[in-house]
CSV table of C-alpha atoms in Angstrom, one decimal:
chain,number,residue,atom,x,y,z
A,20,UNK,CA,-213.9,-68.7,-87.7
A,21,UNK,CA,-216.1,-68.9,-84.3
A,22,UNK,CA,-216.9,-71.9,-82.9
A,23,UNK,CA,-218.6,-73.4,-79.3
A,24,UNK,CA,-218.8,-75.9,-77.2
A,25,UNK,CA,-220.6,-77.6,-74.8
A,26,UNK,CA,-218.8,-79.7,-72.8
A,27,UNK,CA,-221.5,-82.0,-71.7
A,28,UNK,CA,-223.7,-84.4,-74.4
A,29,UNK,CA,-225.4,-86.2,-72.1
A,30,UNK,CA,-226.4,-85.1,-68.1
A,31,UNK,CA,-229.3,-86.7,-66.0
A,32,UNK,CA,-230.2,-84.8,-62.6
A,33,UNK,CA,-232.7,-85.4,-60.0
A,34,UNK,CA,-236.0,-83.0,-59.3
A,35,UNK,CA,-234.5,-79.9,-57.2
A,36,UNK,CA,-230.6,-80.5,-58.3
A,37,UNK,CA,-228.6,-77.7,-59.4
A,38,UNK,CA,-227.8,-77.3,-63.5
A,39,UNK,CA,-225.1,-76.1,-64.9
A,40,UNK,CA,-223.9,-76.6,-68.4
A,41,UNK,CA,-220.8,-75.7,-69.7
A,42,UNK,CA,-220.2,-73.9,-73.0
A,43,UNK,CA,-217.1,-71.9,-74.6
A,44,UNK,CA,-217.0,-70.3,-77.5
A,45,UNK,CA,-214.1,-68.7,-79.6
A,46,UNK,CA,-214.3,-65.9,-81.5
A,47,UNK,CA,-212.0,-62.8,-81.5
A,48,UNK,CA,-214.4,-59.7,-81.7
A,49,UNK,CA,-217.6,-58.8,-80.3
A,50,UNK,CA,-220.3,-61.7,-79.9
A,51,UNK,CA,-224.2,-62.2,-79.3
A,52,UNK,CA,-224.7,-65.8,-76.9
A,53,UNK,CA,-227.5,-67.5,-76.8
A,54,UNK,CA,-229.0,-70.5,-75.5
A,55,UNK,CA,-231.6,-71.9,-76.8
A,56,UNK,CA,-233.7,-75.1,-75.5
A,57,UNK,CA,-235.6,-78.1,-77.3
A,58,UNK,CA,-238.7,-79.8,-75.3
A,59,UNK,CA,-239.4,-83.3,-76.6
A,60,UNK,CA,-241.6,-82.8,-80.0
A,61,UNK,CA,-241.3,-79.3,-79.9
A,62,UNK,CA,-239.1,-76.5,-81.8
A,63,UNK,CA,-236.1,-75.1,-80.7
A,64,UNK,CA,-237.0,-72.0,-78.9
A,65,UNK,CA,-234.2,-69.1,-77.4
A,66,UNK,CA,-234.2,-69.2,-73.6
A,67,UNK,CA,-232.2,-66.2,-73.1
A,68,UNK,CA,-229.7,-64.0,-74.9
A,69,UNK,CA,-226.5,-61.6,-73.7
A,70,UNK,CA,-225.8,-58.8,-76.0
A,71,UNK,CA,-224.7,-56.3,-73.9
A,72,UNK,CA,-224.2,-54.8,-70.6
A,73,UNK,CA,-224.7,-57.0,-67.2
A,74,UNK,CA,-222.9,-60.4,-68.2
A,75,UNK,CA,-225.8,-62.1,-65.6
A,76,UNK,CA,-228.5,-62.5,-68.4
A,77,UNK,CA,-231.9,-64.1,-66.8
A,78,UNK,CA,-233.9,-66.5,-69.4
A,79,UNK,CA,-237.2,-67.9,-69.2
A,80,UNK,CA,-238.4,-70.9,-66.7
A,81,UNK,CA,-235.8,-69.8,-64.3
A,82,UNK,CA,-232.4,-70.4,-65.9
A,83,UNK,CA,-229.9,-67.6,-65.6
A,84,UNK,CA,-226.6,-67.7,-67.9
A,85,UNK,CA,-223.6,-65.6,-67.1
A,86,UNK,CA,-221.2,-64.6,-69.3
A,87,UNK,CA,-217.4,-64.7,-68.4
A,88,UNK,CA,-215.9,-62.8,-71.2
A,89,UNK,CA,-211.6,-63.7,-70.2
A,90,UNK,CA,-212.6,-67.2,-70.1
A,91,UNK,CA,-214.8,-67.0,-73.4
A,92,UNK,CA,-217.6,-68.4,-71.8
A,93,UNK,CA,-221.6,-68.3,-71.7
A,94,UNK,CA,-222.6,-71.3,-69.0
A,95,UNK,CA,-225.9,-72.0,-68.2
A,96,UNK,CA,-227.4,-72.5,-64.8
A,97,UNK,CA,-230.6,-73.6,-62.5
A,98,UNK,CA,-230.4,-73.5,-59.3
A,99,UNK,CA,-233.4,-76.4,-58.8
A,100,UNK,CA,-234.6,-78.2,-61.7
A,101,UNK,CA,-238.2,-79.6,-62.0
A,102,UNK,CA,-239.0,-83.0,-64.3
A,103,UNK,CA,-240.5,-80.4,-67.4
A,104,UNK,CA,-236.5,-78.9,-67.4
A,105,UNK,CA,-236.2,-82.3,-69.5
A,106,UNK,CA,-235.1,-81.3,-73.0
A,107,UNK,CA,-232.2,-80.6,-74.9
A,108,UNK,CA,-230.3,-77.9,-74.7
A,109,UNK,CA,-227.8,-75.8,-77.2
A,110,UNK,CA,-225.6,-72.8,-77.0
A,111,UNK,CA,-224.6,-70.5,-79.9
A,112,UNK,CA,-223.1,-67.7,-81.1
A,113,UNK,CA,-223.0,-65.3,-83.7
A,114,UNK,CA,-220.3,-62.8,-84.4
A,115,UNK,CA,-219.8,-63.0,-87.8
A,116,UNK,CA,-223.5,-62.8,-89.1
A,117,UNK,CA,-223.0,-66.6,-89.3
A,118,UNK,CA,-224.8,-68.6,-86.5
A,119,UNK,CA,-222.6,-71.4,-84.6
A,120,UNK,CA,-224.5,-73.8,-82.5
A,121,UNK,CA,-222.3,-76.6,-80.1
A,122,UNK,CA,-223.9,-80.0,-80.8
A,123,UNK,CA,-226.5,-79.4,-77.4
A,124,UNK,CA,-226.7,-81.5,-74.1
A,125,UNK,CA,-229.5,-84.0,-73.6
A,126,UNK,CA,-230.4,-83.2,-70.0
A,127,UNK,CA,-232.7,-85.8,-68.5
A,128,UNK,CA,-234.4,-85.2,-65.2
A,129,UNK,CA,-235.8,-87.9,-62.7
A,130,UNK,CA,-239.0,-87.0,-60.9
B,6,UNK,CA,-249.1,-64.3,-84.5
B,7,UNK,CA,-248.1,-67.1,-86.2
B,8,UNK,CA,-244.8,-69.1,-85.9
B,9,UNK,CA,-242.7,-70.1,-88.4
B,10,UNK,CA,-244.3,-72.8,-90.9
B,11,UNK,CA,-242.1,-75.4,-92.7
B,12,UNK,CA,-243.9,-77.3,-95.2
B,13,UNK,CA,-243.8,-80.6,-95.7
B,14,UNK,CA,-243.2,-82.0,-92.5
B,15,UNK,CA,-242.2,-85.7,-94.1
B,16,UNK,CA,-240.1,-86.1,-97.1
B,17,UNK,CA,-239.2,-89.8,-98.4
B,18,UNK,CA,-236.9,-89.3,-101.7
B,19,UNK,CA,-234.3,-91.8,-103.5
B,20,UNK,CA,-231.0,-91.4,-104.3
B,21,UNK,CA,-230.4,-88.9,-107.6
B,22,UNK,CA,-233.8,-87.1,-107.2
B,23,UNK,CA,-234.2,-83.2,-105.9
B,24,UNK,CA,-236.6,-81.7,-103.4
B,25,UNK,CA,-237.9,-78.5,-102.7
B,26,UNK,CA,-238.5,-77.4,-98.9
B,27,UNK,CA,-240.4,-74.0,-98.0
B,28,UNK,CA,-240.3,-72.0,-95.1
B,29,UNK,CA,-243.1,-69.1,-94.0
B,30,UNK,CA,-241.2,-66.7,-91.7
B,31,UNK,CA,-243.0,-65.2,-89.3
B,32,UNK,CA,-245.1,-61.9,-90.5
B,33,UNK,CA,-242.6,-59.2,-90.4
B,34,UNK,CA,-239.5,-61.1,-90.4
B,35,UNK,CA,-236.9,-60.2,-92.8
B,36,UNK,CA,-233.9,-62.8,-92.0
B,37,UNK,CA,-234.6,-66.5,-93.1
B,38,UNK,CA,-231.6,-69.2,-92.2
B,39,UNK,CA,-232.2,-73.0,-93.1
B,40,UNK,CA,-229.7,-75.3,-90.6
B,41,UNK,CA,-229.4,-79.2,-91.5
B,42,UNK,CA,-229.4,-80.9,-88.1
B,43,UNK,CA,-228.2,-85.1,-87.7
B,44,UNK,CA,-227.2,-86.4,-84.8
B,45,UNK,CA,-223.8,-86.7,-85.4
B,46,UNK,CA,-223.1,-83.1,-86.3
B,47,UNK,CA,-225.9,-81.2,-84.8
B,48,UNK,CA,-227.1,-78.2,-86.4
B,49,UNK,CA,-225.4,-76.8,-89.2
B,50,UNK,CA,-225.9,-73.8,-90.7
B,51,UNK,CA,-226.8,-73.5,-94.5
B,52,UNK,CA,-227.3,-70.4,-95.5
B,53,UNK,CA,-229.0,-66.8,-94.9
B,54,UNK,CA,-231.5,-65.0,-96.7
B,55,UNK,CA,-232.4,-61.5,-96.3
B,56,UNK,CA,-234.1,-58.9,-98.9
B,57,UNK,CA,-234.4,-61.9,-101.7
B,58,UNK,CA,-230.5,-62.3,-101.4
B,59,UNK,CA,-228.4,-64.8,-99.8
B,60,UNK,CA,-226.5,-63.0,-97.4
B,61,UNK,CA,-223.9,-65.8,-95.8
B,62,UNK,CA,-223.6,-69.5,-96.5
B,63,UNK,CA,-222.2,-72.4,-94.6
B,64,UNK,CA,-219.8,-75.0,-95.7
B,65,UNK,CA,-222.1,-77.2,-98.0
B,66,UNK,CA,-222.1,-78.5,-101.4
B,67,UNK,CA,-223.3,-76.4,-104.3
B,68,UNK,CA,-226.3,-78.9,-105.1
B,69,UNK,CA,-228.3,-77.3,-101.8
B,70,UNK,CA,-229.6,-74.2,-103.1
B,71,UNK,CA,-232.2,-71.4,-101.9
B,72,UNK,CA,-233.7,-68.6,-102.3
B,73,UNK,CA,-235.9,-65.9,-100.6
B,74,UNK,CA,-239.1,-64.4,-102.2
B,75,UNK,CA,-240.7,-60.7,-102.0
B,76,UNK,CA,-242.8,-61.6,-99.2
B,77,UNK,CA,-239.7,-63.2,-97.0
B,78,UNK,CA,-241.2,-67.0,-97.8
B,79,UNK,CA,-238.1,-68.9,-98.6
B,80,UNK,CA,-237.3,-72.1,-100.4
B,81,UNK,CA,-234.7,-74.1,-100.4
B,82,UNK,CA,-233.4,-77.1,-103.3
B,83,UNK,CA,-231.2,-79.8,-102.8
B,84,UNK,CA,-230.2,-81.6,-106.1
B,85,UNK,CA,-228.8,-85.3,-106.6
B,86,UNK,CA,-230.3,-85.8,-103.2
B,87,UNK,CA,-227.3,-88.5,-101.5
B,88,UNK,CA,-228.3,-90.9,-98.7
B,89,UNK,CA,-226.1,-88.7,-96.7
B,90,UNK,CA,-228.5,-85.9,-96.9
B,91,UNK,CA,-230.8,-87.5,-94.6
B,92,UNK,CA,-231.8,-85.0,-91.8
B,93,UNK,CA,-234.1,-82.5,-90.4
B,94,UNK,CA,-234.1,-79.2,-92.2
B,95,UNK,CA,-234.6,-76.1,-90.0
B,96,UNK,CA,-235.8,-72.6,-91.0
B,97,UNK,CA,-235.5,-69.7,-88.9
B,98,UNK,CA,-236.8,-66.6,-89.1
B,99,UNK,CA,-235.8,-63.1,-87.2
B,100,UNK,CA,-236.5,-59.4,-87.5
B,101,UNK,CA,-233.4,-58.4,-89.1
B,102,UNK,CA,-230.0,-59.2,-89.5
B,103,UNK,CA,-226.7,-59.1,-86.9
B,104,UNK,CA,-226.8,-61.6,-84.7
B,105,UNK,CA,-230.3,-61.0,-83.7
B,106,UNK,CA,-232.4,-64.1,-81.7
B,107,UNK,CA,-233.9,-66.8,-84.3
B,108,UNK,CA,-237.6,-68.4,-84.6
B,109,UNK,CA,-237.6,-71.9,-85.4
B,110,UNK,CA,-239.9,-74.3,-87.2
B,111,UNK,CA,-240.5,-77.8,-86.9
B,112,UNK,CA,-238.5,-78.7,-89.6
B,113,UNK,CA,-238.8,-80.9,-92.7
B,114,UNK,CA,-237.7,-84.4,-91.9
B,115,UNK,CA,-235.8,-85.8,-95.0
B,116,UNK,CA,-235.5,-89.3,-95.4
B,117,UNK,CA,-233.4,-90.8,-98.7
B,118,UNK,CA,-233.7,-94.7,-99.3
């Protein structure tokens, strides 16, 4: 059975501070990451994806994810976030047909 | 092009009754997944529909039900609705099958008294 995890639930930042949030995953064969981001009122919508190939996968609004395949992880990262970044956030995985999402990070971000 | 619609967006039901939720994928999506998503246990998945037959299914009672029509529209049933079953309902919708990157709805907010 897969499974992920994000390691933070809860993360407040100021403008311009650096992001990263953590997320593992297990899974023993090949997997599609993904993270995907909520806005306040809105629908989850994907932010970027890895397949295949370079394990740096760029996403939209500036957020990069790399993947680290020996350490089974898919972390997410900005280097300067803005007070719209506010949202929450969820990684997930899907190696088995069968979607797995970790239960998100609420990141809050202070003008 | 149009996203993916959820109809209703509100649902108040008691204890013991059923409900019906529907889901228009987007036009030309084939794969429809429905996710239950509380706070406490984040987003779970339900099941998978794909050519009018449920492909995969998550680890939910038999009374939530579903199924997929010609055109990709989906429903999905839960019977003997339990207070516990109080949650938002997400479709999703994507091209095809394998892992491939999901559309979201709004979601049907289900409320049980």
């Amino acid at each position: 059975a897969q499974s992920v995890s994000q390691h933070n639930h809860h993360v407040i930042l100021s403008e311009a501070a650096s992001l990263e949030l953590g997320c593992n995953y297990s899974y023993g064969g090949t997997v599609n990451l993904f993270w995907y981001v909520q806005y306040p009122g809105q629908h989850l919508q994907l932010l970027l994806k890895y397949f295949s190939g370079d394990p740096l996968v760029k996403g939209i609004k500036g957020f990069e994810a790399e993947f680290i395949k020996s350490k089974f992880s898919f972390n997410l990262r900005k280097p300067s976030v803005q007070w719209s970044d506010t949202a929450e956030y969820f990684c997930a995985v899907s190696g088995s047909y069968i979607p797995t999402f970790g239960r998100g990070t609420s990141l809050i971000v202070h003008p | 092009k149009a996203g993916v619609t959820q109809t209703p967006r509100y649902l108040i039901k008691t204890r013991g009754q059923q409900v019906t939720l529907s889901c228009s994928p987007i036009s030309g999506h084939r794969s429809v997944s429905w996710y239950q998503q509380t706070p406490g246990q984040g987003l779970q998945f339900l099941f998978e529909y794909f050519s009018e037959t449920q492909r995969n299914k998550g680890n939910f009672p038999g009374r939530f039900s579903g199924r997929q029509f010609s055109n990709s529209r989906s429903e999905m049933n839960v019977s003997t609705l339990e207070l516990g079953d109080s949650a938002l309902y997400l479709c999703a919708s994507a091209l095809d099958r394998g892992g491939q990157p999901q559309h979201f709805g709004d979601g049907t907010r289900l409320s049980i008294l």
